[in-house]
PDB file of C-alpha atoms in Angstrom:
ATOM      1  CA  MET A   1      92.176  53.498 -62.556  1.00 97.00           C
ATOM      2  CA  THR A   2      95.535  54.314 -64.041  1.00 98.00           C
ATOM      3  CA  PHE A   3      97.598  55.662 -61.725  1.00 98.00           C
ATOM      4  CA  ARG A   4     100.755  58.031 -62.227  1.00 97.00           C
ATOM      5  CA  SER A   5     103.184  55.296 -60.988  1.00 97.00           C
ATOM      6  CA  SER A   6     103.678  51.843 -59.592  1.00 94.00           C
ATOM      7  CA  GLU A   7     104.339  53.215 -56.344  1.00 96.00           C
ATOM      8  CA  ASP A   8     100.923  55.668 -56.605  1.00 97.00           C
ATOM      9  CA  VAL A   9      99.278  51.963 -56.957  1.00 97.00           C
ATOM     10  CA  GLU A  10     101.036  50.637 -53.430  1.00 97.00           C
ATOM     11  CA  ILE A  11      99.837  54.000 -51.673  1.00 97.00           C
ATOM     12  CA  PHE A  12      96.135  52.890 -52.837  1.00 97.00           C
ATOM     13  CA  LYS A  13      96.392  49.288 -52.036  1.00 97.00           C
ATOM     14  CA  ALA A  14      97.802  50.343 -48.688  1.00 96.00           C
ATOM     15  CA  ALA A  15      94.522  52.519 -48.375  1.00 96.00           C
ATOM     16  CA  PHE A  16      91.806  50.583 -50.158  1.00 96.00           C
ATOM     17  CA  ALA A  17      92.574  47.147 -47.909  1.00 96.00           C
ATOM     18  CA  PRO A  18      90.897  48.758 -44.815  1.00 95.00           C
ATOM     19  CA  ILE A  19      87.845  50.051 -46.602  1.00 95.00           C
ATOM     20  CA  ALA A  20      87.596  46.360 -47.341  1.00 96.00           C
ATOM     21  CA  ALA A  21      87.691  44.509 -44.795  1.00 97.00           C
ATOM     22  CA  ILE A  22      84.872  47.458 -43.240  1.00 96.00           C
ATOM     23  CA  VAL A  23      83.067  46.443 -45.925  1.00 96.00           C
ATOM     24  CA  LYS A  24      83.034  43.092 -45.845  1.00 96.00           C
ATOM     25  CA  GLU A  25      81.872  43.059 -42.282  1.00 96.00           C
ATOM     26  CA  ASN A  26      79.458  46.096 -42.258  1.00 96.00           C
ATOM     27  CA  GLU A  27      77.652  45.935 -45.592  1.00 96.00           C
ATOM     28  CA  ALA A  28      75.372  43.265 -45.818  1.00 96.00           C
ATOM     29  CA  GLY A  29      74.357  44.714 -49.789  1.00 96.00           C
ATOM     30  CA  THR A  30      77.656  44.405 -51.150  1.00 96.00           C
ATOM     31  CA  LEU A  31      78.182  41.802 -52.872  1.00 94.00           C
ATOM     32  CA  SER A  32      81.744  41.752 -54.033  1.00 94.00           C
ATOM     33  CA  TYR A  33      84.510  44.160 -53.393  1.00 95.00           C
ATOM     34  CA  GLY A  34      87.976  43.434 -54.921  1.00 96.00           C
ATOM     35  CA  LEU A  35      90.956  44.960 -56.603  1.00 97.00           C
ATOM     36  CA  ALA A  36      92.710  43.584 -59.067  1.00 97.00           C
ATOM     37  CA  VAL A  37      96.231  44.786 -60.856  1.00 97.00           C
ATOM     38  CA  SER A  38      96.325  44.618 -64.692  1.00 97.00           C
ATOM     39  CA  ASP A  39      99.142  41.846 -65.902  1.00 97.00           C
ATOM     40  CA  LYS A  40     100.043  44.437 -68.811  1.00 97.00           C
ATOM     41  CA  ASP A  41     100.306  47.688 -66.981  1.00 97.00           C
ATOM     42  CA  PRO A  42     101.186  47.439 -62.895  1.00 96.00           C
ATOM     43  CA  ARG A  43      99.771  51.417 -63.037  1.00 98.00           C
ATOM     44  CA  MET A  44      96.221  50.094 -63.929  1.00 98.00           C
ATOM     45  CA  VAL A  45      93.814  49.033 -60.826  1.00 97.00           C
ATOM     46  CA  LEU A  46      90.540  47.621 -61.438  1.00 97.00           C
ATOM     47  CA  ILE A  47      87.751  47.980 -58.552  1.00 96.00           C
ATOM     48  CA  PHE A  48      85.175  45.247 -59.218  1.00 95.00           C
ATOM     49  CA  GLU A  49      81.983  46.265 -56.991  1.00 95.00           C
ATOM     50  CA  ARG A  50      78.629  44.342 -56.943  1.00 94.00           C
ATOM     51  CA  TYR A  51      75.572  45.507 -54.555  1.00 95.00           C
ATOM     52  CA  THR A  52      72.386  43.941 -54.455  1.00 94.00           C
ATOM     53  CA  ASP A  53      70.763  47.159 -55.575  1.00 93.00           C
ATOM     54  CA  LYS A  54      72.015  50.394 -56.596  1.00 93.00           C
ATOM     55  CA  VAL A  55      69.685  53.168 -54.345  1.00 94.00           C
ATOM     56  CA  ASP A  56      70.073  51.566 -50.695  1.00 96.00           C
ATOM     57  CA  ALA A  57      73.213  49.598 -50.858  1.00 96.00           C
ATOM     58  CA  TYR A  58      75.070  51.347 -53.028  1.00 95.00           C
ATOM     59  CA  LEU A  59      74.148  55.067 -52.477  1.00 95.00           C
ATOM     60  CA  ARG A  60      72.669  55.047 -49.333  1.00 96.00           C
ATOM     61  CA  VAL A  61      74.941  52.743 -47.792  1.00 96.00           C
ATOM     62  CA  HIS A  62      78.404  51.917 -49.217  1.00 96.00           C
ATOM     63  CA  ARG A  63      78.434  55.731 -50.546  1.00 94.00           C
ATOM     64  CA  SER A  64      77.492  57.286 -47.028  1.00 95.00           C
ATOM     65  CA  SER A  65      79.514  55.392 -44.854  1.00 94.00           C
ATOM     66  CA  GLU A  66      82.217  57.231 -42.592  1.00 94.00           C
ATOM     67  CA  SER A  67      84.845  54.528 -44.628  1.00 92.00           C
ATOM     68  CA  PHE A  68      83.997  55.689 -47.909  1.00 93.00           C
ATOM     69  CA  GLN A  69      83.941  59.836 -46.513  1.00 94.00           C
ATOM     70  CA  VAL A  70      87.487  58.869 -45.280  1.00 93.00           C
ATOM     71  CA  PHE A  71      88.788  56.609 -48.834  1.00 93.00           C
ATOM     72  CA  ARG A  72      87.750  59.014 -51.181  1.00 93.00           C
ATOM     73  CA  PRO A  73      89.934  61.824 -50.400  1.00 95.00           C
ATOM     74  CA  GLN A  74      92.999  59.707 -49.930  1.00 94.00           C
ATOM     75  CA  LEU A  75      92.099  58.612 -53.474  1.00 94.00           C
ATOM     76  CA  ALA A  76      91.788  62.006 -55.119  1.00 95.00           C
ATOM     77  CA  SER A  77      95.277  62.909 -53.672  1.00 95.00           C
ATOM     78  CA  LEU A  78      96.602  60.022 -55.938  1.00 96.00           C
ATOM     79  CA  LYS A  79      95.283  61.994 -58.781  1.00 96.00           C
ATOM     80  CA  ALA A  80      94.602  58.656 -60.905  1.00 96.00           C
ATOM     81  CA  ASN A  81      92.452  58.803 -64.425  1.00 97.00           C
ATOM     82  CA  ILE A  82      89.636  57.366 -63.421  1.00 95.00           C
ATOM     83  CA  ALA A  83      86.901  55.926 -65.642  1.00 94.00           C
ATOM     84  CA  GLY A  84      84.434  53.744 -64.110  1.00 89.00           C
ATOM     85  CA  GLU A  85      81.234  52.242 -65.849  1.00 89.00           C
ATOM     86  CA  SER A  86      77.933  50.395 -63.565  1.00 88.00           C
ATOM     87  CA  TYR A  87      76.066  47.356 -65.747  1.00 87.00           C
ATOM     88  CA  ILE A  88      72.738  45.989 -64.340  1.00 84.00           C
ATOM     89  CA  GLU A  89      73.623  42.366 -64.057  1.00 84.00           C
ATOM     90  CA  SER A  90      71.853  39.492 -66.420  1.00 84.00           C
ATOM     91  CA  ASP A  91      71.970  36.566 -64.550  1.00 81.00           C
ATOM     92  CA  LEU A  92      74.030  35.034 -67.430  1.00 85.00           C
ATOM     93  CA  GLY A  93      77.126  33.439 -66.281  1.00 83.00           C
ATOM     94  CA  PHE A  94      78.692  33.477 -62.599  1.00 79.00           C
ATOM     95  CA  VAL A  95      80.668  35.866 -60.961  1.00 73.00           C
TER      96      VAL A  95
END
């Protein structure tokens, strides 16, 4: 995601922290859910998410959770440019 300003990134980080804690405590099918800020552009943020499966852990549990439903409008209000991809793991290397 690319935000309009580094101030917006700070607002985003404050909104992300509570959902990250909730996900860690309550979503057993979520393997990773972390935030990284670019070392080249402080307005760029990466959310790295890993799930045991797309249908149950991601779509049924994560995307429909109350915490996600609260978080999503907060993200939308910041009007970030969001470019996301999803992948199937290859079991090459480690995370």
